[in-house]
Structure formats: C-alpha cells, structure tokens
Coordinates of C-alpha atoms (C1' of nucleotides) in Angstrom, one line a residue:
Chain A
M9 CA 0.0 0.0 0.0
E10 CA 1.2 3.5 -0.8
A11 CA -0.5 5.9 1.5
H12 CA 0.9 9.0 0.0
P13 CA 1.8 9.0 -3.7
K14 CA 3.6 12.2 -4.4
H15 CA 1.6 13.2 -7.4
L16 CA -2.2 13.3 -7.3
P17 CA -4.6 14.3 -10.0
A18 CA -6.0 17.8 -9.4
D19 CA -9.4 16.8 -8.3
E20 CA -8.1 14.3 -5.8
R21 CA -5.6 16.8 -4.5
R22 CA -8.4 19.3 -3.9
A23 CA -10.4 16.7 -2.1
V24 CA -7.5 15.9 0.2
T25 CA -7.0 19.6 0.8
I26 CA -10.6 20.0 2.0
E27 CA -10.2 17.0 4.3
A28 CA -7.1 18.5 5.7
V29 CA -8.8 21.8 6.5
V30 CA -11.7 20.0 8.2
E31 CA -9.3 18.0 10.3
L32 CA -7.3 21.0 11.3
A33 CA -10.4 22.9 12.2
A34 CA -11.2 20.2 14.8
Q35 CA -8.0 21.0 16.6
Q36 CA -7.7 24.8 16.4
N37 CA -9.5 28.0 15.7
P38 CA -10.4 27.9 12.0
S39 CA -9.4 31.5 11.4
E40 CA -5.9 30.7 12.5
I41 CA -5.4 27.9 10.0
T42 CA -2.6 29.0 7.6
T43 CA -1.9 27.7 4.2
A44 CA 1.4 26.5 5.6
A45 CA -0.4 24.4 8.2
I46 CA -2.7 23.0 5.6
A47 CA 0.1 22.0 3.4
K48 CA 2.1 20.5 6.3
H49 CA -0.8 18.4 7.4
M50 CA -1.1 16.8 4.0
Q51 CA 2.7 16.6 3.5
L52 CA 2.9 19.1 0.7
T53 CA 4.8 22.3 0.3
Q54 CA 2.8 25.5 0.9
G55 CA 3.2 26.9 -2.6
A56 CA 1.8 23.7 -4.2
L57 CA -1.6 24.5 -2.8
F58 CA -1.9 27.4 -5.2
R59 CA -1.6 25.0 -8.1
H60 CA -5.1 23.8 -7.3
F61 CA -6.7 26.8 -5.6
P62 CA -6.3 30.4 -6.9
S63 CA -6.4 31.8 -3.4
K64 CA -6.9 30.8 0.3
E65 CA -10.5 32.2 0.0
A66 CA -11.1 29.6 -2.7
I67 CA -10.0 26.9 -0.4
W68 CA -12.5 28.1 2.2
Q69 CA -15.3 28.2 -0.4
A70 CA -14.6 24.6 -1.4
V71 CA -14.6 23.6 2.2
M72 CA -18.0 25.2 2.9
E73 CA -19.4 23.6 -0.2
W74 CA -18.2 20.3 1.1
V75 CA -19.9 20.9 4.4
A76 CA -23.2 22.1 3.0
E77 CA -23.4 19.2 0.6
R78 CA -22.7 16.5 3.2
L79 CA -24.7 18.0 6.1
L80 CA -27.8 18.7 4.1
A81 CA -27.6 15.2 2.5
R82 CA -27.4 13.5 5.8
L83 CA -30.2 15.6 7.2
E84 CA -32.4 14.7 4.2
R85 CA -31.6 11.1 4.6
A86 CA -32.5 11.2 8.2
A87 CA -35.7 13.0 7.6
Q88 CA -36.8 10.4 5.1
S89 CA -35.8 7.5 7.4
A90 CA -38.7 8.3 9.8
D91 CA -42.4 8.4 9.1
T92 CA -43.8 10.9 11.6
P93 CA -42.8 14.5 11.9
L94 CA -41.6 14.2 15.5
A95 CA -39.6 11.1 14.6
R96 CA -38.2 13.0 11.6
L97 CA -37.1 15.8 13.8
E98 CA -35.4 13.5 16.2
A99 CA -33.6 11.7 13.4
M100 CA -32.4 15.0 11.9
F101 CA -31.2 16.1 15.3
M102 CA -29.2 12.9 15.9
A103 CA -27.9 13.0 12.4
H104 CA -26.6 16.5 12.9
I105 CA -25.1 15.4 16.3
D106 CA -23.4 12.5 14.6
F107 CA -22.0 14.7 11.9
V108 CA -20.6 17.2 14.4
A109 CA -19.1 14.4 16.5
E110 CA -17.3 13.1 13.3
H111 CA -16.2 16.6 12.3
P112 CA -15.9 18.8 15.3
G113 CA -14.4 21.5 13.3
V114 CA -17.5 22.1 11.3
P115 CA -19.6 24.2 13.7
R116 CA -16.6 26.3 14.4
M117 CA -16.1 27.0 10.7
L118 CA -19.7 27.7 10.2
F119 CA -20.0 30.2 13.0
G120 CA -16.7 31.7 12.1
E121 CA -17.8 32.3 8.5
L122 CA -21.2 33.8 9.6
Q123 CA -19.6 36.4 11.8
R124 CA -17.1 37.5 9.1
A125 CA -17.5 41.1 8.1
G126 CA -18.6 41.9 4.6
T127 CA -19.3 39.1 2.2
S128 CA -17.3 36.3 0.7
P129 CA -18.2 33.2 -1.3
A130 CA -17.6 31.0 1.8
K131 CA -19.8 33.2 3.9
R132 CA -22.6 33.2 1.4
M133 CA -22.4 29.4 1.3
A134 CA -22.7 29.2 5.0
Q135 CA -25.7 31.5 5.0
T136 CA -27.3 29.4 2.3
L137 CA -26.7 26.3 4.3
V138 CA -28.3 27.6 7.5
R139 CA -31.2 29.1 5.6
R140 CA -32.0 25.9 3.8
Y141 CA -31.6 24.0 7.0
G142 CA -34.1 26.3 8.7
E143 CA -36.6 26.0 5.8
R144 CA -36.4 22.2 5.9
L145 CA -37.0 22.3 9.6
A146 CA -39.9 24.6 9.2
A147 CA -41.5 22.2 6.7
V148 CA -41.3 19.3 9.1
L149 CA -42.6 21.4 11.9
A150 CA -45.5 22.6 9.8
E151 CA -46.3 19.0 8.9
G152 CA -46.3 18.1 12.6
K153 CA -48.7 20.9 13.4
A154 CA -51.0 19.8 10.5
Q155 CA -51.0 16.2 11.7
G156 CA -51.7 17.3 15.3
E157 CA -48.5 15.9 16.6
L158 CA -47.2 19.4 17.6
D159 CA -48.7 22.3 19.4
P160 CA -51.0 23.9 16.9
D161 CA -50.0 27.4 18.1
L162 CA -46.3 26.7 17.7
D163 CA -44.2 29.4 16.3
T164 CA -42.4 27.4 13.6
A165 CA -39.7 30.0 13.0
A166 CA -38.8 30.2 16.7
A167 CA -38.9 26.4 16.9
A168 CA -36.4 26.1 14.0
T169 CA -34.1 28.6 15.6
L170 CA -34.3 26.7 18.8
F171 CA -33.5 23.5 17.1
I172 CA -30.3 24.8 15.7
G173 CA -29.5 26.7 18.9
T174 CA -29.9 23.5 20.9
I175 CA -27.2 21.9 18.9
Q176 CA -25.0 24.9 19.3
G177 CA -25.4 24.7 23.0
L178 CA -24.3 21.1 23.0
V179 CA -21.3 22.1 20.8
M180 CA -20.3 24.8 23.3
Q181 CA -20.6 22.3 26.2
S182 CA -18.3 19.9 24.3
L183 CA -15.8 22.7 23.8
L184 CA -15.9 23.4 27.5
A185 CA -15.5 19.8 28.5
G186 CA -12.9 19.3 25.8
D187 CA -14.6 16.0 25.1
V188 CA -16.3 15.6 21.7
E189 CA -17.9 12.2 22.5
R190 CA -19.9 13.5 25.4
I191 CA -22.1 15.3 23.0
H192 CA -23.9 12.0 22.1
A193 CA -24.9 11.5 25.7
D194 CA -26.0 15.1 26.3
A195 CA -28.0 15.2 23.1
L196 CA -30.7 12.9 24.4
G197 CA -31.5 15.1 27.4
A198 CA -31.4 18.3 25.4
F199 CA -33.7 16.9 22.7
A200 CA -36.1 15.6 25.3
I201 CA -36.7 19.1 26.6
Y202 CA -37.0 20.5 23.2
R203 CA -39.6 17.9 22.2
R204 CA -41.7 18.8 25.3
G205 CA -41.4 22.4 24.3
I206 CA -43.0 21.9 20.8
G207 CA -45.3 19.0 21.5
R208 CA -49.0 19.3 22.4
Chain B
M29 CA -17.7 69.5 25.8
E30 CA -14.4 67.8 25.0
A31 CA -15.2 64.4 23.6
H32 CA -11.6 63.4 23.2
P33 CA -9.0 64.9 25.4
K34 CA -5.6 63.8 24.1
H35 CA -4.1 62.7 27.3
L36 CA -6.0 60.3 29.6
P37 CA -5.0 58.8 32.9
A38 CA -3.9 55.2 32.6
D39 CA -6.9 53.6 34.1
E40 CA -9.3 55.7 31.9
R41 CA -7.3 54.8 28.8
R42 CA -7.5 51.1 29.6
A43 CA -11.3 51.5 30.0
V44 CA -11.6 53.3 26.7
T45 CA -9.5 50.5 25.1
I46 CA -11.8 47.8 26.3
E47 CA -14.8 49.7 25.0
A48 CA -13.1 50.1 21.6
V49 CA -12.5 46.4 21.4
V50 CA -16.1 45.6 22.3
E51 CA -17.3 48.0 19.7
L52 CA -15.0 46.7 17.0
A53 CA -16.1 43.1 17.8
A54 CA -19.6 44.2 16.9
Q55 CA -18.5 44.9 13.4
Q56 CA -16.0 42.3 12.5
N57 CA -14.5 38.9 13.4
P58 CA -12.9 39.4 16.8
S59 CA -9.8 37.3 15.9
E60 CA -9.2 39.7 13.0
I61 CA -9.1 42.8 15.3
T62 CA -5.5 44.2 15.2
T63 CA -3.9 46.6 17.6
A64 CA -3.7 49.1 14.8
A65 CA -7.5 48.9 14.3
I66 CA -8.1 49.3 18.1
A67 CA -5.8 52.3 18.2
K68 CA -7.4 53.9 15.1
H69 CA -10.9 53.4 16.5
M70 CA -10.0 55.4 19.7
Q71 CA -7.9 57.9 17.8
L72 CA -4.6 56.9 19.2
T73 CA -1.4 55.7 17.6
Q74 CA -0.8 52.0 17.7
G75 CA 2.3 52.1 19.8
A76 CA 0.6 54.1 22.5
L77 CA -1.5 51.1 23.4
F78 CA 1.5 49.3 24.8
R79 CA 2.0 52.1 27.4
H80 CA -1.1 50.6 29.1
F81 CA -1.1 46.9 28.2
P82 CA 2.0 44.7 28.1
S83 CA 0.7 42.7 25.2
K84 CA -2.3 42.2 23.0
E85 CA -3.2 39.1 25.0
A86 CA -3.4 41.3 28.1
I87 CA -5.9 43.5 26.2
W88 CA -8.0 40.4 25.5
Q89 CA -7.8 39.3 29.1
A90 CA -9.0 42.7 30.2
V91 CA -11.9 42.6 27.8
M92 CA -13.0 39.2 28.9
E93 CA -12.9 40.3 32.5
W94 CA -15.0 43.2 31.6
V95 CA -17.5 41.0 29.9
A96 CA -17.7 38.4 32.7
E97 CA -18.1 41.1 35.3
R98 CA -20.9 43.0 33.5
L99 CA -22.8 40.0 32.2
L100 CA -22.8 38.1 35.5
A101 CA -23.8 41.2 37.4
R102 CA -26.7 41.8 35.1
L103 CA -27.8 38.2 35.3
E104 CA -27.7 38.3 39.1
R105 CA -29.6 41.5 39.2
A106 CA -32.2 40.0 36.9
A107 CA -32.4 36.9 39.0
Q108 CA -33.1 38.8 42.1
S109 CA -35.6 41.1 40.5
A110 CA -38.2 38.2 40.2
D111 CA -39.6 36.1 43.0
T112 CA -40.4 32.8 41.4
P113 CA -37.9 30.5 39.7
L114 CA -39.7 30.6 36.3
A115 CA -39.9 34.4 36.5
R116 CA -36.2 34.5 37.5
L117 CA -35.3 32.4 34.4
E118 CA -37.2 34.7 32.1
A119 CA -35.7 37.8 33.6
M120 CA -32.2 36.3 33.2
F121 CA -33.0 35.3 29.7
M122 CA -34.1 38.8 28.7
A123 CA -31.2 40.4 30.6
H124 CA -28.8 38.3 28.5
I125 CA -30.7 39.2 25.3
D126 CA -30.5 42.9 26.3
F127 CA -26.8 42.6 26.9
V128 CA -26.2 40.9 23.6
A129 CA -28.3 43.5 21.8
E130 CA -26.3 46.3 23.4
H131 CA -23.0 44.5 22.7
P132 CA -23.3 42.3 19.7
G133 CA -19.6 41.5 19.7
V134 CA -19.7 39.8 23.0
P135 CA -21.0 36.3 21.9
R136 CA -18.6 36.3 19.1
M137 CA -15.7 37.0 21.4
L138 CA -16.8 34.4 23.9
F139 CA -17.2 31.7 21.3
G140 CA -14.0 32.7 19.6
E141 CA -12.1 32.4 22.9
L142 CA -13.6 29.1 23.8
Q143 CA -12.6 27.4 20.6
R144 CA -9.0 28.7 20.8
A145 CA -6.4 26.0 20.9
G146 CA -4.4 25.6 24.1
T147 CA -5.0 27.9 27.0
S148 CA -4.7 31.7 27.6
P149 CA -5.8 34.0 30.4
A150 CA -8.7 35.2 28.2
K151 CA -9.8 31.7 27.4
R152 CA -9.8 30.7 31.0
M153 CA -11.8 33.7 31.8
A154 CA -14.4 32.8 29.2
Q155 CA -14.5 29.2 30.5
T156 CA -15.0 30.5 34.0
L157 CA -17.8 32.8 32.9
V158 CA -19.8 30.1 31.1
R159 CA -19.2 27.6 34.0
R160 CA -20.5 30.1 36.6
Y161 CA -23.4 31.0 34.3
G162 CA -24.3 27.3 34.1
E163 CA -24.1 26.8 37.9
R164 CA -26.3 29.8 38.5
L165 CA -28.9 28.5 36.1
A166 CA -28.7 25.0 37.6
A167 CA -29.4 26.6 41.0
V168 CA -32.5 28.4 39.8
L169 CA -33.7 25.3 38.0
A170 CA -33.2 23.1 41.1
E171 CA -35.2 25.7 43.0
G172 CA -38.0 25.5 40.5
K173 CA -38.1 21.7 40.7
A174 CA -38.2 21.9 44.6
Q175 CA -41.1 24.4 44.5
G176 CA -43.0 22.3 42.0
E177 CA -42.9 25.0 39.3
L178 CA -40.8 22.8 37.0
D179 CA -41.0 19.2 35.8
P180 CA -39.7 17.2 38.8
D181 CA -37.8 14.8 36.4
L182 CA -36.1 17.7 34.6
D183 CA -32.4 17.1 33.7
T184 CA -31.1 20.4 35.1
A185 CA -27.7 20.1 33.4
A186 CA -29.4 19.7 30.0
A187 CA -31.8 22.5 30.8
A188 CA -28.9 24.8 31.5
T189 CA -27.2 23.9 28.3
L190 CA -30.4 24.4 26.4
F191 CA -30.9 27.8 28.0
I192 CA -27.5 29.1 26.8
G193 CA -28.0 27.3 23.4
T194 CA -31.3 29.0 22.9
I195 CA -29.5 32.4 23.2
Q196 CA -26.8 31.3 20.8
G197 CA -29.4 30.3 18.3
L198 CA -30.9 33.7 18.5
V199 CA -27.5 35.3 18.1
M200 CA -26.9 33.2 15.0
Q201 CA -30.3 34.3 13.5
S202 CA -29.4 37.9 14.1
L203 CA -26.1 37.3 12.4
L204 CA -27.9 35.9 9.4
A205 CA -30.4 38.6 9.3
G206 CA -27.8 41.3 9.9
D207 CA -30.2 42.9 12.2
V208 CA -29.3 43.0 15.9
E209 CA -32.6 44.5 17.1
R210 CA -34.7 41.6 15.7
I211 CA -33.3 39.5 18.5
H212 CA -35.6 41.2 21.0
A213 CA -38.7 40.1 19.0
D214 CA -37.5 36.6 18.4
A215 CA -36.5 36.1 22.0
L216 CA -40.0 35.9 23.3
G217 CA -41.1 33.1 21.0
A218 CA -37.9 31.1 21.7
F219 CA -38.2 31.4 25.4
A220 CA -41.9 30.4 25.3
I221 CA -41.0 27.1 23.8
Y222 CA -38.1 26.6 26.2
R223 CA -40.5 27.3 29.2
R224 CA -42.9 24.7 27.9
G225 CA -40.0 22.3 27.7
I226 CA -39.1 22.6 31.3
G227 CA -42.4 23.3 32.9
R228 CA -44.7 20.7 34.4
Chain C
dA14 C1' 10.6 6.7 -26.8
dA15 C1' 9.6 11.6 -27.6
dA16 C1' 7.2 15.5 -26.0
dG17 C1' 3.8 18.0 -23.9
dA18 C1' 0.9 18.3 -19.8
dT19 C1' 0.4 18.1 -15.0
dA20 C1' 2.0 18.3 -10.2
dG21 C1' 5.5 19.5 -6.8
dT22 C1' 9.7 22.0 -4.7
dA23 C1' 12.4 25.7 -2.8
dA24 C1' 13.2 30.2 -2.5
dT25 C1' 11.4 34.6 -2.2
dC26 C1' 8.4 38.8 -2.3
dG27 C1' 5.5 42.5 -0.4
dA28 C1' 2.2 43.4 3.0
dA29 C1' 0.7 43.2 7.6
dT30 C1' 1.3 42.5 12.5
dA31 C1' 2.8 42.7 17.4
dC32 C1' 6.0 44.9 19.8
dT33 C1' 9.9 48.5 20.9
dA34 C1' 13.0 52.5 21.1
dT35 C1' 13.4 57.3 21.0
dC36 C1' 11.7 61.8 20.9
dT37 C1' 7.8 65.3 22.0
dT38 C1' 3.8 67.1 24.3
dT39 C1' 0.8 67.7 28.1
dC40 C1' -0.4 67.7 32.8
dC41 C1' 0.2 68.5 37.7
dC42 C1' 1.8 70.3 41.8
dA43 C1' 5.7 71.9 45.1
Chain D
dT29 C1' 5.9 78.8 37.5
dG30 C1' 9.2 75.5 36.3
dG31 C1' 10.5 70.8 36.3
dG32 C1' 9.5 66.0 36.3
dA33 C1' 6.6 62.3 35.3
dA34 C1' 3.0 60.5 32.6
dA35 C1' 1.0 59.9 28.0
dG36 C1' 1.4 60.2 23.1
dA37 C1' 3.8 60.5 18.4
dT38 C1' 7.1 58.8 15.3
dA39 C1' 9.7 55.5 13.4
dG40 C1' 11.5 51.7 13.6
dT41 C1' 12.3 45.9 14.1
dA42 C1' 11.5 40.9 13.5
dT43 C1' 8.3 37.7 12.2
dT44 C1' 4.5 35.7 9.8
dC45 C1' 1.4 35.2 6.0
dG46 C1' -0.5 34.6 1.4
dA47 C1' 1.0 34.5 -3.1
dT48 C1' 4.5 34.1 -7.0
dT49 C1' 8.3 32.4 -9.6
dA50 C1' 11.9 29.5 -11.7
dC51 C1' 12.9 25.1 -11.9
dT52 C1' 12.3 19.9 -11.4
dA53 C1' 9.8 15.5 -11.2
dT54 C1' 6.2 12.6 -12.8
dC55 C1' 2.5 11.1 -15.6
dT56 C1' 0.1 10.7 -20.2
dT57 C1' -0.5 10.7 -25.0
dT58 C1' 1.0 9.8 -29.5

DNA sequence: AAAGATAGTAATCGAATACTATCTTTCCCA
DNA sequence: TGGGAAAGATAGTATTCGATTACTATCTTT
C-alpha cells in the first residue's frame, strides 16, 4: 500500500485539501489555520496548494461547499428515514449530532464564517446552508402541526431557531469539556426538553 | 464639551481601550481585530496602546474580565428582580438578550475564545464565565423543581445547556439577518418554547 | 521513446502584524 | 511657575502570512 503517492490528480488533491482543513479545524481556531499548516498536514509544500486553488479564500469556499453538501444530504436522509414529523425531527437532530461528532471543526467553521465582516463566497455558502436548514425544519414542523403531533399554536420559525440553537449549546458544552464524544450522551436530554417544548 | 482629550489617565485609557474592542467586535470577526485597528478606533497611535497593556493578550484578558463582570452582574440583578424560579429564568434570559443587543460583539468574542487551541488567560476567563453561568442556572432550575414549578424529572444540566444554546441560536439568527434588534422580538417566541419544555 | 501536460519544490516577495526605542507634548503640583 | 513624570507620536524591528516564480519530477499521450 502506498498511503501518499507524491503526485495526485488535481481533483483528488483538492479533495485531500478539503479534508485536511476539516481535520485541522477540529484542533484549532479555523481563522488561525494558515496555508502552511494545511500543506504540512497533507505533507505538501505550501506553494503547491496554489496550483489547485487560486487563493486561500477559494479553499474556504470549497470547504464550505463540502460541508453544506454533506450535512444537508445527511439531514435529508435522516428526515426520510422516519415516518412521523416528530420522529423525523429526532432523526435529523441525531444525524446532525453524529455529523458534528465526526467533524468537530464544522460548527466552528460555520460560526466563524457567519460572523465574518462583509461578504465572501464562503460566507454566502454558510448563509445558504443555514437558511436551507431552517426551511427544511420549518417544513417538518408545519407538517407536525397539521398532523396534530405538535402544538397547533407553535411558532415554527422560533422552533427552527431553537432546534439549531440546541445543537450549538451542545457544541459549546463539548468545547468546554474538551470531550467531543460526550455530545452524544448530552444530546438525548437536550432533545427531550426540546420535544416537550414543541409537543402538544 | 471635549469628547476626546488627548491625554487620559492610565486607568481611563484602559477602560476606553476595552470599549473600543467591544465596539469593534460588533462589526468584525474578533480574531481579526488588530492593535492598529483598536488604536485607530480610539484615535490613538498603535504604539501608545503598549503604554497601558504589556501585550495584545493582556488586552483580550481585560476585555473578557469586563464581559464576565458585567454579564454576571446583570444576570444576578435580573435573577433577584423576580420572585419565582420561572420568572427568574425569564428575567435572566431577557437580561442576557438585552446585553447581547447592546454589545453584539460579546457572543462572538466568547465563542471565539472558547474554541482557541491551548490555554490563555482570556480563554480561562471565558470558561469560568460560562461555567459560573451554568451553575447559577442550575441553582434556579433546582429551586424551580423543589417548588414544583418545573418538571420534577427535569435534567437540570441539560436544561442549563439548552438555556444558553437558545440564546446562541438567536444570536446566529441575528447574524444571518444582519439585524441586531430583531433578537428582541425573536427572544419571546424562543423562550416560550423553552419554558414549555421545562415546565410541568 | 519523444514530447507535452500536470503536479511539486524551494526560495522569495510584499504586505501586515505585534511589539519596541526614542523623541515630543501635556499635565500637575511643590 | 518651572520641572519632572505620565502619556502620546514617530519611526522603527522581527516575524509571519498569502502569493508568485523559476525550476524539477512525474505522468500521459501519441
């Protein structure tokens, strides 16, 4: 087996670069990740990165596209794996938790991009991701209201905000504890309270 | 009136510096705030900052101390302004929301510090703040359970996590909307769901 | 096998950054 | 009121970062 062939086709090299950034973001503040650190982590020289990306910003854009694609796909799969709105919500919640546990750098990158001043392709991608996430949640919540599974007077927009916020709270707790795995255990209790809050 | 006397006593200059950082954090990514930007914002030369702080890290430490002091004091005041646990929680929630609306940079700085690699005085201060916040919440929640106002089987740790997460979710929404004031309106709906989740 | 295309290396550049050294202004009070 | 200390301005330094360049190695096509 040859773990690291020196020369990689451009698309493979780009994929490896994205993975490197995601892995590094799990260990340090995303905004402090330098191109030198990325290159070192994938055993490449710093300048070589720019053979595949025109700029550092383009790297971030590619990373955010990777995140949006993967996360939304897993949420969608989870949503379709259950057959009642409440079960759908729980599946989506746990799918997101699993994703975050696998890639602890992702929420840091997302929040970091969102609070960036001005606009950038990466920031726009993050905004689109969260917006689409919220819309998907609102749809499930509306369905739950229609089927009588949820409080008919529920504020769906607030409930969607709370859903994402709940996950962020769990992420913050795992940051404080320095233990990524604990998020799985804490997720159950947090979702239980959330479910009571929106149920009838 | 003289808005900007050139020479300020050291302690006043330090206070003005902290305010400048808090204001700048409301406009841009805190980790991208340079000493030059801080100095420019308070109409001072960059080198003069180091007459009052030994390093940039010391500035951050002072800022985090300022945040912890003010936020905890406002939460405590809010907690004591109400006379039932649930009312206390709501008052604390709204006090935090008010604080964030006044200082939109604060949650960014806190989250940014928490996800910093390694340790620093500023990061330790942020950790202490969140820990004490959680403990205070847990105390009110326990009181609510004892008095029968809350679900007797409530997981207080999860409820405290959710409380803070709810606020983070609102902060994220205000970042997306680019409108700090909307957080006041959204806060009511979010807290209503939270209250249902923990009530009996 | 020749030859062009693709990918990587090593060195380096300019800009930006935290921090410092030296000179100047302002304030305060004995 | 004059002199010293505190505070600020000016002009640096060393380092780091993203990006570029000249050159080399490897792969692919004909």
